[in-house]
PDB file of C-alpha atoms and ligand atoms in Angstrom:
ATOM      1  CA  ARG A   4       0.000   0.000   0.000  1.00 48.00           C
ATOM      2  CA  GLY A   5       2.893   2.307   0.904  1.00 54.00           C
ATOM      3  CA  LYS A   6       4.452   1.523  -2.421  1.00 58.00           C
ATOM      4  CA  GLN A   7       1.258   2.315  -4.264  1.00 58.00           C
ATOM      5  CA  ALA A   8       0.956   5.655  -2.447  1.00 55.00           C
ATOM      6  CA  GLN A   9       4.527   6.422  -3.391  1.00 54.00           C
ATOM      7  CA  GLN A  10       3.795   5.623  -7.014  1.00 54.00           C
ATOM      8  CA  ASP A  11       0.685   7.764  -6.975  1.00 54.00           C
ATOM      9  CA  MET A  12       2.797  10.627  -5.640  1.00 55.00           C
ATOM     10  CA  LEU A  13       5.381  10.096  -8.309  1.00 56.00           C
ATOM     11  CA  PHE A  14       2.913  10.105 -11.135  1.00 58.00           C
ATOM     12  CA  TYR A  15       0.527  12.673  -9.807  1.00 59.00           C
ATOM     13  CA  SER A  16       0.291  15.886 -11.756  1.00 66.00           C
ATOM     14  CA  PRO A  17      -2.580  18.382 -12.001  1.00 68.00           C
ATOM     15  CA  GLU A  18      -2.644  17.758 -15.736  1.00 69.00           C
ATOM     16  CA  MET A  19      -3.084  14.033 -15.267  1.00 66.00           C
ATOM     17  CA  ASN A  20      -5.769  14.568 -12.705  1.00 77.00           C
ATOM     18  CA  GLN A  21      -7.624  16.654 -15.237  1.00 79.00           C
ATOM     19  CA  ARG A  22      -7.249  13.909 -17.801  1.00 78.00           C
ATOM     20  CA  SER A  23      -8.580  11.202 -15.531  1.00 81.00           C
ATOM     21  CA  MET A  24     -11.483  13.449 -14.560  1.00 81.00           C
ATOM     22  CA  ALA A  25     -12.263  13.929 -18.247  1.00 81.00           C
ATOM     23  CA  ARG A  26     -12.165  10.166 -18.744  1.00 81.00           C
ATOM     24  CA  LEU A  27     -14.453   9.608 -15.804  1.00 83.00           C
ATOM     25  CA  LYS A  28     -16.901  12.134 -17.208  1.00 85.00           C
ATOM     26  CA  LEU A  29     -16.781  10.566 -20.677  1.00 85.00           C
ATOM     27  CA  SER A  30     -17.299   7.144 -19.172  1.00 85.00           C
ATOM     28  CA  SER A  31     -20.387   8.214 -17.272  1.00 88.00           C
ATOM     29  CA  GLU A  32     -21.754  10.104 -20.271  1.00 91.00           C
ATOM     30  CA  LEU A  33     -21.227   7.150 -22.579  1.00 91.00           C
ATOM     31  CA  HIS A  34     -22.931   4.936 -20.042  1.00 90.00           C
ATOM     32  CA  HIS A  35     -25.950   7.226 -20.131  1.00 92.00           C
ATOM     33  CA  ALA A  36     -25.820   7.661 -23.895  1.00 94.00           C
ATOM     34  CA  LEU A  37     -27.382   4.223 -24.261  1.00 90.00           C
ATOM     35  CA  GLU A  38     -30.359   4.808 -21.954  1.00 89.00           C
ATOM     36  CA  ARG A  39     -30.842   8.347 -23.254  1.00 93.00           C
ATOM     37  CA  ASN A  40     -31.030   7.145 -26.852  1.00 93.00           C
ATOM     38  CA  GLU A  41     -28.100   9.260 -27.951  1.00 97.00           C
ATOM     39  CA  LEU A  42     -26.537   6.453 -29.986  1.00 97.00           C
ATOM     40  CA  GLN A  43     -27.586   6.017 -33.573  1.00 97.00           C
ATOM     41  CA  LEU A  44     -26.612   3.803 -36.474  1.00 98.00           C
ATOM     42  CA  PHE A  45     -25.793   5.208 -39.895  1.00 98.00           C
ATOM     43  CA  TYR A  46     -25.696   2.971 -42.963  1.00 98.00           C
ATOM     44  CA  GLN A  47     -23.213   3.137 -45.805  1.00 98.00           C
ATOM     45  CA  ALA A  48     -24.113   1.310 -49.001  1.00 98.00           C
ATOM     46  CA  GLN A  49     -21.735  -1.228 -50.501  1.00 98.00           C
ATOM     47  CA  PHE A  50     -21.803  -1.629 -54.278  1.00 98.00           C
ATOM     48  CA  ASP A  51     -20.816  -4.201 -56.841  1.00 98.00           C
ATOM     49  CA  CYS A  52     -17.797  -2.603 -58.577  1.00 98.00           C
ATOM     50  CA  HIS A  53     -19.013  -3.514 -62.042  1.00 97.00           C
ATOM     51  CA  THR A  54     -22.828  -3.228 -61.963  1.00 97.00           C
ATOM     52  CA  LYS A  55     -22.918  -0.549 -59.237  1.00 96.00           C
ATOM     53  CA  GLN A  56     -25.888  -2.349 -57.703  1.00 96.00           C
ATOM     54  CA  ILE A  57     -26.241  -2.142 -53.932  1.00 97.00           C
ATOM     55  CA  VAL A  58     -25.078  -5.469 -52.518  1.00 97.00           C
ATOM     56  CA  GLY A  59     -25.069  -4.540 -48.843  1.00 98.00           C
ATOM     57  CA  ALA A  60     -24.468  -1.857 -46.255  1.00 98.00           C
ATOM     58  CA  GLU A  61     -22.200  -1.297 -43.282  1.00 98.00           C
ATOM     59  CA  ALA A  62     -23.696  -0.132 -39.988  1.00 98.00           C
ATOM     60  CA  LEU A  63     -21.609   2.665 -38.437  1.00 98.00           C
ATOM     61  CA  ILE A  64     -22.320   4.012 -34.973  1.00 98.00           C
ATOM     62  CA  ARG A  65     -22.759   7.712 -34.138  1.00 97.00           C
ATOM     63  CA  TRP A  66     -23.114   9.414 -30.774  1.00 96.00           C
ATOM     64  CA  GLN A  67     -25.325  12.458 -30.748  1.00 95.00           C
ATOM     65  CA  HIS A  68     -23.905  14.187 -27.672  1.00 92.00           C
ATOM     66  CA  PRO A  69     -26.240  16.831 -26.142  1.00 90.00           C
ATOM     67  CA  VAL A  70     -23.440  19.407 -25.837  1.00 90.00           C
ATOM     68  CA  ARG A  71     -20.609  18.261 -28.093  1.00 89.00           C
ATOM     69  CA  GLY A  72     -22.765  17.367 -31.090  1.00 92.00           C
ATOM     70  CA  VAL A  73     -21.893  14.291 -33.134  1.00 93.00           C
ATOM     71  CA  VAL A  74     -18.973  12.406 -31.603  1.00 92.00           C
ATOM     72  CA  SER A  75     -17.089  10.162 -34.032  1.00 93.00           C
ATOM     73  CA  PRO A  76     -16.759   6.456 -33.210  1.00 96.00           C
ATOM     74  CA  ALA A  77     -13.000   6.829 -33.741  1.00 94.00           C
ATOM     75  CA  GLU A  78     -13.121   8.916 -30.572  1.00 91.00           C
ATOM     76  CA  PHE A  79     -15.327   6.819 -28.323  1.00 94.00           C
ATOM     77  CA  ILE A  80     -15.087   3.203 -29.536  1.00 95.00           C
ATOM     78  CA  PRO A  81     -11.444   2.742 -28.416  1.00 93.00           C
ATOM     79  CA  PHE A  82     -12.422   4.246 -25.069  1.00 91.00           C
ATOM     80  CA  ALA A  83     -15.453   1.955 -24.829  1.00 94.00           C
ATOM     81  CA  GLU A  84     -13.183  -1.001 -25.589  1.00 94.00           C
ATOM     82  CA  GLU A  85     -10.793  -0.073 -22.788  1.00 92.00           C
ATOM     83  CA  THR A  86     -13.537   0.395 -20.207  1.00 91.00           C
ATOM     84  CA  GLY A  87     -15.681  -2.576 -21.190  1.00 93.00           C
ATOM     85  CA  LEU A  88     -18.595  -0.341 -22.176  1.00 94.00           C
ATOM     86  CA  ILE A  89     -18.212  -1.860 -25.634  1.00 96.00           C
ATOM     87  CA  LEU A  90     -20.155  -4.900 -24.403  1.00 95.00           C
ATOM     88  CA  PRO A  91     -23.517  -3.166 -23.799  1.00 95.00           C
ATOM     89  CA  ILE A  92     -22.867  -0.839 -26.750  1.00 97.00           C
ATOM     90  CA  GLY A  93     -21.997  -3.765 -29.021  1.00 97.00           C
ATOM     91  CA  GLU A  94     -25.169  -5.569 -27.993  1.00 96.00           C
ATOM     92  CA  TRP A  95     -27.179  -2.461 -28.733  1.00 97.00           C
ATOM     93  CA  VAL A  96     -25.565  -2.248 -32.191  1.00 98.00           C
ATOM     94  CA  LEU A  97     -26.393  -5.883 -32.977  1.00 98.00           C
ATOM     95  CA  LEU A  98     -29.999  -5.538 -31.839  1.00 97.00           C
ATOM     96  CA  GLN A  99     -30.517  -2.195 -33.553  1.00 98.00           C
ATOM     97  CA  ALA A 100     -28.955  -3.334 -36.834  1.00 98.00           C
ATOM     98  CA  ALA A 101     -30.955  -6.572 -36.945  1.00 98.00           C
ATOM     99  CA  LYS A 102     -34.220  -4.789 -36.099  1.00 98.00           C
ATOM    100  CA  GLN A 103     -33.535  -2.245 -38.830  1.00 98.00           C
ATOM    101  CA  LEU A 104     -32.866  -4.932 -41.422  1.00 98.00           C
ATOM    102  CA  SER A 105     -36.080  -6.693 -40.499  1.00 98.00           C
ATOM    103  CA  GLU A 106     -38.028  -3.407 -40.717  1.00 97.00           C
ATOM    104  CA  TRP A 107     -36.658  -2.770 -44.198  1.00 97.00           C
ATOM    105  CA  ASP A 108     -37.670  -6.301 -45.175  1.00 96.00           C
ATOM    106  CA  GLU A 109     -41.205  -5.588 -44.025  1.00 95.00           C
ATOM    107  CA  ALA A 110     -41.267  -2.333 -45.953  1.00 94.00           C
ATOM    108  CA  GLU A 111     -39.936  -4.251 -48.980  1.00 92.00           C
ATOM    109  CA  PHE A 112     -36.738  -2.226 -49.206  1.00 92.00           C
ATOM    110  CA  TYR A 113     -34.708  -5.311 -49.748  1.00 89.00           C
ATOM    111  CA  LEU A 114     -31.107  -5.060 -48.606  1.00 96.00           C
ATOM    112  CA  PRO A 115     -29.218  -8.303 -49.342  1.00 97.00           C
ATOM    113  CA  ARG A 116     -26.739  -8.009 -46.477  1.00 98.00           C
ATOM    114  CA  LEU A 117     -25.894  -5.836 -43.501  1.00 98.00           C
ATOM    115  CA  SER A 118     -22.321  -5.656 -42.165  1.00 98.00           C
ATOM    116  CA  ILE A 119     -21.644  -5.106 -38.488  1.00 98.00           C
ATOM    117  CA  ASN A 120     -18.321  -4.172 -36.867  1.00 98.00           C
ATOM    118  CA  LEU A 121     -17.288  -6.400 -33.981  1.00 97.00           C
ATOM    119  CA  SER A 122     -14.770  -5.540 -31.267  1.00 95.00           C
ATOM    120  CA  ALA A 123     -12.403  -8.145 -29.902  1.00 92.00           C
ATOM    121  CA  ARG A 124     -14.175  -8.151 -26.544  1.00 92.00           C
ATOM    122  CA  GLN A 125     -17.446  -9.149 -28.163  1.00 93.00           C
ATOM    123  CA  PHE A 126     -15.789 -12.141 -29.711  1.00 91.00           C
ATOM    124  CA  LYS A 127     -16.856 -14.563 -26.993  1.00 88.00           C
ATOM    125  CA  ASN A 128     -17.716 -18.187 -26.912  1.00 87.00           C
ATOM    126  CA  ASN A 129     -21.504 -17.750 -26.885  1.00 93.00           C
ATOM    127  CA  LEU A 130     -21.547 -15.189 -29.722  1.00 96.00           C
ATOM    128  CA  PRO A 131     -22.938 -17.594 -32.367  1.00 96.00           C
ATOM    129  CA  GLU A 132     -25.831 -18.667 -30.131  1.00 96.00           C
ATOM    130  CA  GLN A 133     -26.551 -15.114 -29.041  1.00 96.00           C
ATOM    131  CA  LEU A 134     -26.656 -13.928 -32.644  1.00 97.00           C
ATOM    132  CA  CYS A 135     -28.722 -16.852 -33.899  1.00 97.00           C
ATOM    133  CA  HIS A 136     -31.215 -16.353 -31.109  1.00 97.00           C
ATOM    134  CA  LEU A 137     -31.612 -12.675 -31.945  1.00 97.00           C
ATOM    135  CA  LEU A 138     -31.972 -13.305 -35.665  1.00 98.00           C
ATOM    136  CA  SER A 139     -34.455 -16.167 -35.429  1.00 97.00           C
ATOM    137  CA  HIS A 140     -36.596 -13.932 -33.251  1.00 96.00           C
ATOM    138  CA  LEU A 141     -36.679 -11.438 -36.115  1.00 97.00           C
ATOM    139  CA  GLN A 142     -37.024 -14.152 -38.770  1.00 96.00           C
ATOM    140  CA  LEU A 143     -33.750 -13.193 -40.403  1.00 98.00           C
ATOM    141  CA  HIS A 144     -31.344 -15.744 -41.824  1.00 98.00           C
ATOM    142  CA  PRO A 145     -27.706 -15.383 -40.633  1.00 98.00           C
ATOM    143  CA  SER A 146     -26.591 -15.150 -44.282  1.00 98.00           C
ATOM    144  CA  ARG A 147     -28.065 -11.645 -44.261  1.00 98.00           C
ATOM    145  CA  ILE A 148     -25.440 -10.559 -41.713  1.00 98.00           C
ATOM    146  CA  GLU A 149     -21.768  -9.994 -42.360  1.00 98.00           C
ATOM    147  CA  LEU A 150     -19.464  -9.684 -39.376  1.00 98.00           C
ATOM    148  CA  GLU A 151     -16.490  -7.363 -39.823  1.00 98.00           C
ATOM    149  CA  LEU A 152     -13.556  -8.609 -37.796  1.00 95.00           C
ATOM    150  CA  THR A 153     -10.198  -6.992 -37.185  1.00 91.00           C
ATOM    151  CA  GLU A 154      -6.826  -8.649 -37.311  1.00 88.00           C
ATOM    152  CA  SER A 155      -6.580  -8.199 -33.536  1.00 85.00           C
ATOM    153  CA  ILE A 156      -9.520 -10.595 -33.147  1.00 85.00           C
ATOM    154  CA  LEU A 157      -7.802 -13.198 -35.280  1.00 84.00           C
ATOM    155  CA  MET A 158      -4.625 -12.812 -33.252  1.00 80.00           C
ATOM    156  CA  GLN A 159      -6.370 -13.876 -30.048  1.00 76.00           C
ATOM    157  CA  ASN A 160      -6.147 -17.460 -28.891  1.00 72.00           C
ATOM    158  CA  ASP A 161      -5.823 -19.494 -32.037  1.00 79.00           C
ATOM    159  CA  GLU A 162      -7.775 -22.715 -31.517  1.00 87.00           C
ATOM    160  CA  ALA A 163     -10.646 -20.980 -29.760  1.00 89.00           C
ATOM    161  CA  THR A 164     -10.832 -18.345 -32.500  1.00 89.00           C
ATOM    162  CA  ILE A 165     -10.892 -20.927 -35.277  1.00 91.00           C
ATOM    163  CA  GLY A 166     -13.618 -22.796 -33.395  1.00 93.00           C
ATOM    164  CA  LEU A 167     -15.760 -19.697 -33.039  1.00 94.00           C
ATOM    165  CA  LEU A 168     -15.310 -18.613 -36.636  1.00 95.00           C
ATOM    166  CA  THR A 169     -16.151 -22.106 -37.827  1.00 96.00           C
ATOM    167  CA  ARG A 170     -19.369 -22.102 -35.828  1.00 97.00           C
ATOM    168  CA  LEU A 171     -20.341 -18.657 -37.133  1.00 97.00           C
ATOM    169  CA  LYS A 172     -19.604 -19.804 -40.665  1.00 97.00           C
ATOM    170  CA  ALA A 173     -21.602 -23.016 -40.186  1.00 97.00           C
ATOM    171  CA  ALA A 174     -24.553 -20.966 -38.937  1.00 97.00           C
ATOM    172  CA  GLY A 175     -24.442 -19.060 -42.234  1.00 98.00           C
ATOM    173  CA  PHE A 176     -22.845 -15.744 -41.300  1.00 98.00           C
ATOM    174  CA  SER A 177     -20.568 -14.057 -43.774  1.00 98.00           C
ATOM    175  CA  LEU A 178     -17.155 -13.101 -42.369  1.00 97.00           C
ATOM    176  CA  ALA A 179     -15.032 -10.154 -43.478  1.00 97.00           C
ATOM    177  CA  LEU A 180     -11.569  -9.118 -42.377  1.00 95.00           C
ATOM    178  CA  ASP A 181     -11.620  -5.337 -41.900  1.00 95.00           C
ATOM    179  CA  ASP A 182      -8.738  -2.893 -42.460  1.00 93.00           C
ATOM    180  CA  PHE A 183      -6.722  -5.597 -44.176  1.00 91.00           C
ATOM    181  CA  GLY A 184      -3.022  -4.827 -44.422  1.00 84.00           C
ATOM    182  CA  THR A 185      -2.845  -2.357 -41.542  1.00 86.00           C
ATOM    183  CA  GLY A 186      -2.342  -4.851 -38.720  1.00 77.00           C
ATOM    184  CA  TYR A 187      -0.088  -7.794 -38.141  1.00 68.00           C
ATOM    185  CA  SER A 188       0.140  -8.856 -41.751  1.00 60.00           C
ATOM    186  CA  ASN A 189       0.831 -12.426 -40.777  1.00 70.00           C
ATOM    187  CA  LEU A 190      -0.471 -13.994 -43.925  1.00 79.00           C
ATOM    188  CA  SER A 191      -0.419 -17.578 -42.750  1.00 79.00           C
ATOM    189  CA  TYR A 192      -3.530 -17.071 -40.631  1.00 79.00           C
ATOM    190  CA  LEU A 193      -5.556 -16.123 -43.689  1.00 86.00           C
ATOM    191  CA  GLN A 194      -5.789 -19.685 -44.875  1.00 85.00           C
ATOM    192  CA  ARG A 195      -6.605 -21.062 -41.458  1.00 87.00           C
ATOM    193  CA  PHE A 196      -9.666 -18.892 -40.861  1.00 90.00           C
ATOM    194  CA  PRO A 197     -12.896 -19.465 -42.807  1.00 93.00           C
ATOM    195  CA  LEU A 198     -13.219 -15.907 -44.124  1.00 95.00           C
ATOM    196  CA  ASP A 199     -15.347 -14.742 -47.048  1.00 97.00           C
ATOM    197  CA  TYR A 200     -14.122 -11.194 -47.664  1.00 97.00           C
ATOM    198  CA  LEU A 201     -11.044  -9.034 -47.310  1.00 96.00           C
ATOM    199  CA  LYS A 202     -11.700  -5.331 -46.895  1.00 97.00           C
ATOM    200  CA  ILE A 203      -8.850  -3.279 -48.375  1.00 96.00           C
ATOM    201  CA  ASP A 204      -8.159  -0.460 -45.968  1.00 95.00           C
ATOM    202  CA  GLN A 205      -8.844   3.036 -47.244  1.00 96.00           C
ATOM    203  CA  SER A 206      -5.218   4.037 -46.644  1.00 96.00           C
ATOM    204  CA  PHE A 207      -4.295   1.905 -49.680  1.00 96.00           C
ATOM    205  CA  ILE A 208      -7.103   3.311 -51.819  1.00 98.00           C
ATOM    206  CA  ARG A 209      -6.278   6.965 -51.149  1.00 97.00           C
ATOM    207  CA  GLY A 210      -3.214   7.124 -53.437  1.00 96.00           C
ATOM    208  CA  LEU A 211      -4.820   5.262 -56.361  1.00 97.00           C
ATOM    209  CA  PRO A 212      -4.249   5.215 -59.231  1.00 96.00           C
ATOM    210  CA  SER A 213      -1.138   7.425 -59.549  1.00 96.00           C
ATOM    211  CA  ASP A 214       0.824   6.455 -56.438  1.00 97.00           C
ATOM    212  CA  HIS A 215       2.967   3.443 -57.396  1.00 96.00           C
ATOM    213  CA  GLY A 216       3.296   2.170 -53.851  1.00 96.00           C
ATOM    214  CA  SER A 217      -0.467   2.086 -53.274  1.00 96.00           C
ATOM    215  CA  ALA A 218      -1.158   0.604 -56.694  1.00 97.00           C
ATOM    216  CA  GLY A 219       1.415  -2.134 -56.111  1.00 96.00           C
ATOM    217  CA  LEU A 220       0.003  -2.994 -52.702  1.00 94.00           C
ATOM    218  CA  VAL A 221      -3.563  -3.141 -53.964  1.00 97.00           C
ATOM    219  CA  HIS A 222      -2.441  -5.437 -56.800  1.00 96.00           C
ATOM    220  CA  ALA A 223      -0.708  -7.665 -54.258  1.00 94.00           C
ATOM    221  CA  ILE A 224      -3.734  -7.750 -51.940  1.00 94.00           C
ATOM    222  CA  CYS A 225      -5.879  -8.646 -54.922  1.00 96.00           C
ATOM    223  CA  ALA A 226      -3.563 -11.535 -55.825  1.00 95.00           C
ATOM    224  CA  ILE A 227      -3.670 -12.814 -52.232  1.00 93.00           C
ATOM    225  CA  ALA A 228      -7.474 -12.674 -52.187  1.00 95.00           C
ATOM    226  CA  ARG A 229      -7.702 -14.529 -55.476  1.00 95.00           C
ATOM    227  CA  SER A 230      -5.327 -17.280 -54.521  1.00 93.00           C
ATOM    228  CA  LEU A 231      -7.187 -17.875 -51.254  1.00 93.00           C
ATOM    229  CA  ASN A 232     -10.583 -17.642 -52.886  1.00 95.00           C
ATOM    230  CA  LEU A 233     -11.649 -14.600 -50.889  1.00 96.00           C
ATOM    231  CA  ARG A 234     -13.758 -11.775 -52.254  1.00 98.00           C
ATOM    232  CA  LEU A 235     -12.521  -8.187 -52.057  1.00 98.00           C
ATOM    233  CA  ILE A 236     -14.234  -5.039 -50.796  1.00 98.00           C
ATOM    234  CA  ALA A 237     -12.499  -1.687 -51.180  1.00 98.00           C
ATOM    235  CA  GLU A 238     -13.366   1.059 -48.726  1.00 97.00           C
ATOM    236  CA  GLY A 239     -12.878   4.807 -48.866  1.00 98.00           C
ATOM    237  CA  VAL A 240     -13.402   5.068 -52.627  1.00 98.00           C
ATOM    238  CA  GLU A 241     -13.763   8.793 -53.241  1.00 98.00           C
ATOM    239  CA  ASN A 242     -13.261   9.363 -56.965  1.00 98.00           C
ATOM    240  CA  ALA A 243     -13.944   7.833 -60.365  1.00 98.00           C
ATOM    241  CA  ALA A 244     -10.266   7.142 -61.119  1.00 98.00           C
ATOM    242  CA  GLN A 245     -10.021   4.967 -58.015  1.00 98.00           C
ATOM    243  CA  LEU A 246     -13.130   3.042 -59.037  1.00 98.00           C
ATOM    244  CA  THR A 247     -11.765   2.519 -62.567  1.00 98.00           C
ATOM    245  CA  PHE A 248      -8.552   1.118 -61.114  1.00 98.00           C
ATOM    246  CA  LEU A 249     -10.538  -1.249 -58.895  1.00 98.00           C
ATOM    247  CA  GLN A 250     -12.669  -2.393 -61.838  1.00 98.00           C
ATOM    248  CA  GLN A 251      -9.526  -3.100 -63.836  1.00 97.00           C
ATOM    249  CA  ILE A 252      -8.058  -5.336 -61.169  1.00 97.00           C
ATOM    250  CA  ASP A 253     -11.476  -7.000 -60.865  1.00 96.00           C
ATOM    251  CA  CYS A 254     -12.203  -5.979 -57.272  1.00 97.00           C
ATOM    252  CA  ASP A 255     -15.661  -7.281 -56.322  1.00 98.00           C
ATOM    253  CA  GLN A 256     -17.282  -4.621 -54.179  1.00 98.00           C
ATOM    254  CA  MET A 257     -16.694  -1.101 -52.936  1.00 98.00           C
ATOM    255  CA  GLN A 258     -17.935   1.553 -50.584  1.00 98.00           C
ATOM    256  CA  GLY A 259     -17.022   5.205 -50.304  1.00 98.00           C
ATOM    257  CA  TYR A 260     -18.112   8.789 -50.645  1.00 98.00           C
ATOM    258  CA  LEU A 261     -17.996   8.521 -54.449  1.00 98.00           C
ATOM    259  CA  LEU A 262     -21.225   6.531 -54.487  1.00 97.00           C
ATOM    260  CA  SER A 263     -22.665   7.118 -50.999  1.00 98.00           C
ATOM    261  CA  LYS A 264     -21.768   8.471 -47.568  1.00 98.00           C
ATOM    262  CA  PRO A 265     -23.008   6.815 -44.395  1.00 98.00           C
ATOM    263  CA  LEU A 266     -26.658   7.888 -44.034  1.00 98.00           C
ATOM    264  CA  PRO A 267     -29.236   7.916 -41.237  1.00 97.00           C
ATOM    265  CA  SER A 268     -31.745   5.072 -41.643  1.00 97.00           C
ATOM    266  CA  GLY A 269     -34.501   7.216 -43.191  1.00 97.00           C
ATOM    267  CA  GLU A 270     -32.239   8.536 -45.916  1.00 97.00           C
ATOM    268  CA  PHE A 271     -30.707   5.137 -46.506  1.00 98.00           C
ATOM    269  CA  ALA A 272     -34.206   3.686 -47.059  1.00 97.00           C
ATOM    270  CA  LYS A 273     -34.811   6.378 -49.692  1.00 96.00           C
ATOM    271  CA  LEU A 274     -31.586   5.356 -51.430  1.00 96.00           C
ATOM    272  CA  LEU A 275     -32.736   1.723 -51.439  1.00 94.00           C
ATOM    273  CA  ALA A 276     -36.124   2.702 -52.820  1.00 91.00           C
ATOM    274  CA  ARG A 277     -34.547   4.831 -55.562  1.00 88.00           C
ATOM    275  CA  LYS A 278     -32.174   2.053 -56.583  1.00 80.00           C
ATOM    276  CA  ALA A 279     -35.037  -0.431 -56.695  1.00 73.00           C
ATOM    277  CA  GLU A 280     -36.831   1.735 -59.274  1.00 69.00           C
ATOM    278  CA  ILE A 281     -33.904   1.796 -61.704  1.00 60.00           C
TER     279      ILE A 281
HETATM  280  P1  C2E B  11     -14.154   1.229 -40.246  1.00 84.25           P
HETATM  281  O1  C2E B  11     -14.915   0.009 -39.856  1.00 84.25           O
HETATM  282  O2  C2E B  11     -12.885   1.029 -41.003  1.00 84.25           O
HETATM  283  O3  C2E B  11     -15.182   2.101 -41.063  1.00 84.25           O
HETATM  284  C1  C2E B  11     -14.868   2.871 -42.207  1.00 84.25           C
HETATM  285  C2  C2E B  11     -14.795   4.352 -41.887  1.00 84.25           C
HETATM  286  O4  C2E B  11     -14.527   5.072 -43.097  1.00 84.25           O
HETATM  287  C3  C2E B  11     -16.089   4.941 -41.354  1.00 84.25           C
HETATM  288  O5  C2E B  11     -15.728   5.946 -40.405  1.00 84.25           O
HETATM  289  C4  C2E B  11     -16.706   5.577 -42.602  1.00 84.25           C
HETATM  290  O6  C2E B  11     -17.635   6.616 -42.295  1.00 84.25           O
HETATM  291  C5  C2E B  11     -15.486   6.090 -43.279  1.00 84.25           C
HETATM  292  N1  C2E B  11     -15.646   6.256 -44.722  1.00 84.25           N
HETATM  293  C6  C2E B  11     -16.506   5.635 -45.557  1.00 84.25           C
HETATM  294  N2  C2E B  11     -16.320   6.020 -46.834  1.00 84.25           N
HETATM  295  C7  C2E B  11     -15.313   6.906 -46.835  1.00 84.25           C
HETATM  296  C8  C2E B  11     -14.636   7.663 -47.859  1.00 84.25           C
HETATM  297  O7  C2E B  11     -14.937   7.584 -49.053  1.00 84.25           O
HETATM  298  N3  C2E B  11     -13.616   8.477 -47.465  1.00 84.25           N
HETATM  299  C9  C2E B  11     -13.246   8.572 -46.141  1.00 84.25           C
HETATM  300  N4  C2E B  11     -12.232   9.404 -45.841  1.00 84.25           N
HETATM  301  N5  C2E B  11     -13.852   7.873 -45.148  1.00 84.25           N
HETATM  302  C10 C2E B  11     -14.869   7.061 -45.496  1.00 84.25           C
HETATM  303  P2  C2E B  11     -16.556   6.105 -39.044  1.00 84.25           P
HETATM  304  O8  C2E B  11     -18.000   5.905 -39.342  1.00 84.25           O
HETATM  305  O9  C2E B  11     -16.120   7.392 -38.438  1.00 84.25           O
HETATM  306  O10 C2E B  11     -16.079   4.893 -38.155  1.00 84.25           O
HETATM  307  C11 C2E B  11     -14.748   4.817 -37.680  1.00 84.25           C
HETATM  308  C12 C2E B  11     -14.436   3.469 -37.088  1.00 84.25           C
HETATM  309  O11 C2E B  11     -15.186   3.278 -35.879  1.00 84.25           O
HETATM  310  C13 C2E B  11     -14.807   2.298 -37.972  1.00 84.25           C
HETATM  311  O12 C2E B  11     -13.804   2.120 -38.948  1.00 84.25           O
HETATM  312  C14 C2E B  11     -14.876   1.184 -36.957  1.00 84.25           C
HETATM  313  O13 C2E B  11     -13.586   0.701 -36.659  1.00 84.25           O
HETATM  314  C15 C2E B  11     -15.416   1.891 -35.739  1.00 84.25           C
HETATM  315  N6  C2E B  11     -16.876   1.637 -35.617  1.00 84.25           N
HETATM  316  C16 C2E B  11     -17.902   2.276 -36.208  1.00 84.25           C
HETATM  317  N7  C2E B  11     -19.088   1.734 -35.837  1.00 84.25           N
HETATM  318  C17 C2E B  11     -18.786   0.700 -35.000  1.00 84.25           C
HETATM  319  C18 C2E B  11     -19.583  -0.262 -34.278  1.00 84.25           C
HETATM  320  O14 C2E B  11     -20.822  -0.317 -34.353  1.00 84.25           O
HETATM  321  N8  C2E B  11     -18.894  -1.172 -33.505  1.00 84.25           N
HETATM  322  C19 C2E B  11     -17.536  -1.160 -33.433  1.00 84.25           C
HETATM  323  N9  C2E B  11     -16.946  -2.086 -32.649  1.00 84.25           N
HETATM  324  N10 C2E B  11     -16.768  -0.278 -34.095  1.00 84.25           N
HETATM  325  C20 C2E B  11     -17.378   0.651 -34.867  1.00 84.25           C
HETATM  326 CA1   CA B  12     -15.678  -1.762 -40.773  1.00 84.25          CA
HETATM  327 CA1   CA B  13     -12.343  -0.633 -42.394  1.00 84.25          CA
HETATM  328 CA1   CA B  14     -10.634   1.659 -40.404  1.00 84.25          CA
END
């Protein structure tokens, strides 16, 4: 105890105290954000690169803070992961996304597939059962849901992870590896996990088509995907030249501001309705 007090003294600074107070405040606000309905999902359409038909959408969380306005998930998701708040938030996301998909079904705005981002902490042993239970309640087949995983999830305990992924796959879920190329880049795991999609991180798309480094890396990622029989989704596609490049290398699907930004559910439904008319 004496030692701890000594350490506290050593590390104490008014600045740090301010920072931990700010964290405490954020933590309590985020806790309340759920019950106060301040969290919202936006939906970004995913398109077939060649036909430009909508093939799916990614659910992206937003926090409408009463004072600060819209807080980006890049700001609060890492914090929620550290504090464990990601568990109730992640459950809310799953429920909200599935309910939304089922509502669109009922309204006959048919969306083939909805992608959901999962944090490592959510990747628990009972996840397949929990998800299947939720979906059967809403009469949705698991094939309508794509789970976006990060390399950090795949780097967790190997056997257990393979087991979980195999069960999710067997239940019919589609599995995508998000932000591919930005993490551990240990390629040997790619063939051991039953993945369906690789998502090329937007940092590789940004420099296309003129930047040789980016172009080379995207070519290489494409070759990896092909040889392992994985489909490719490019994210962060902002201009026509990038899309042309992706079409030329035969990338399967894309999302990005060029064709649609993330939209609140009402606006996304209008986009679906418009596309259905064409
Ligand atoms: P991510 O999964 O890599 O999502 C892609 C990010 O790129 C999103 O940022 C999206 O709005 C943005 N984006 C889409 N198209 C373009 C484009 O053409 N140009 C540019 N510059 N950006 C584009 P967002 O919505 O701010 O989300 C940030 C990150 O927060 C996500 O990155 C994801 O890691 C995390 N996140 C979002 N929603 C959830 C969630 O429900 N659960 C979890 N665990 N994480 C989430
Ligand atoms: Ca994602
Ligand atoms: Ca991503
Ligand atoms: Ca990202």
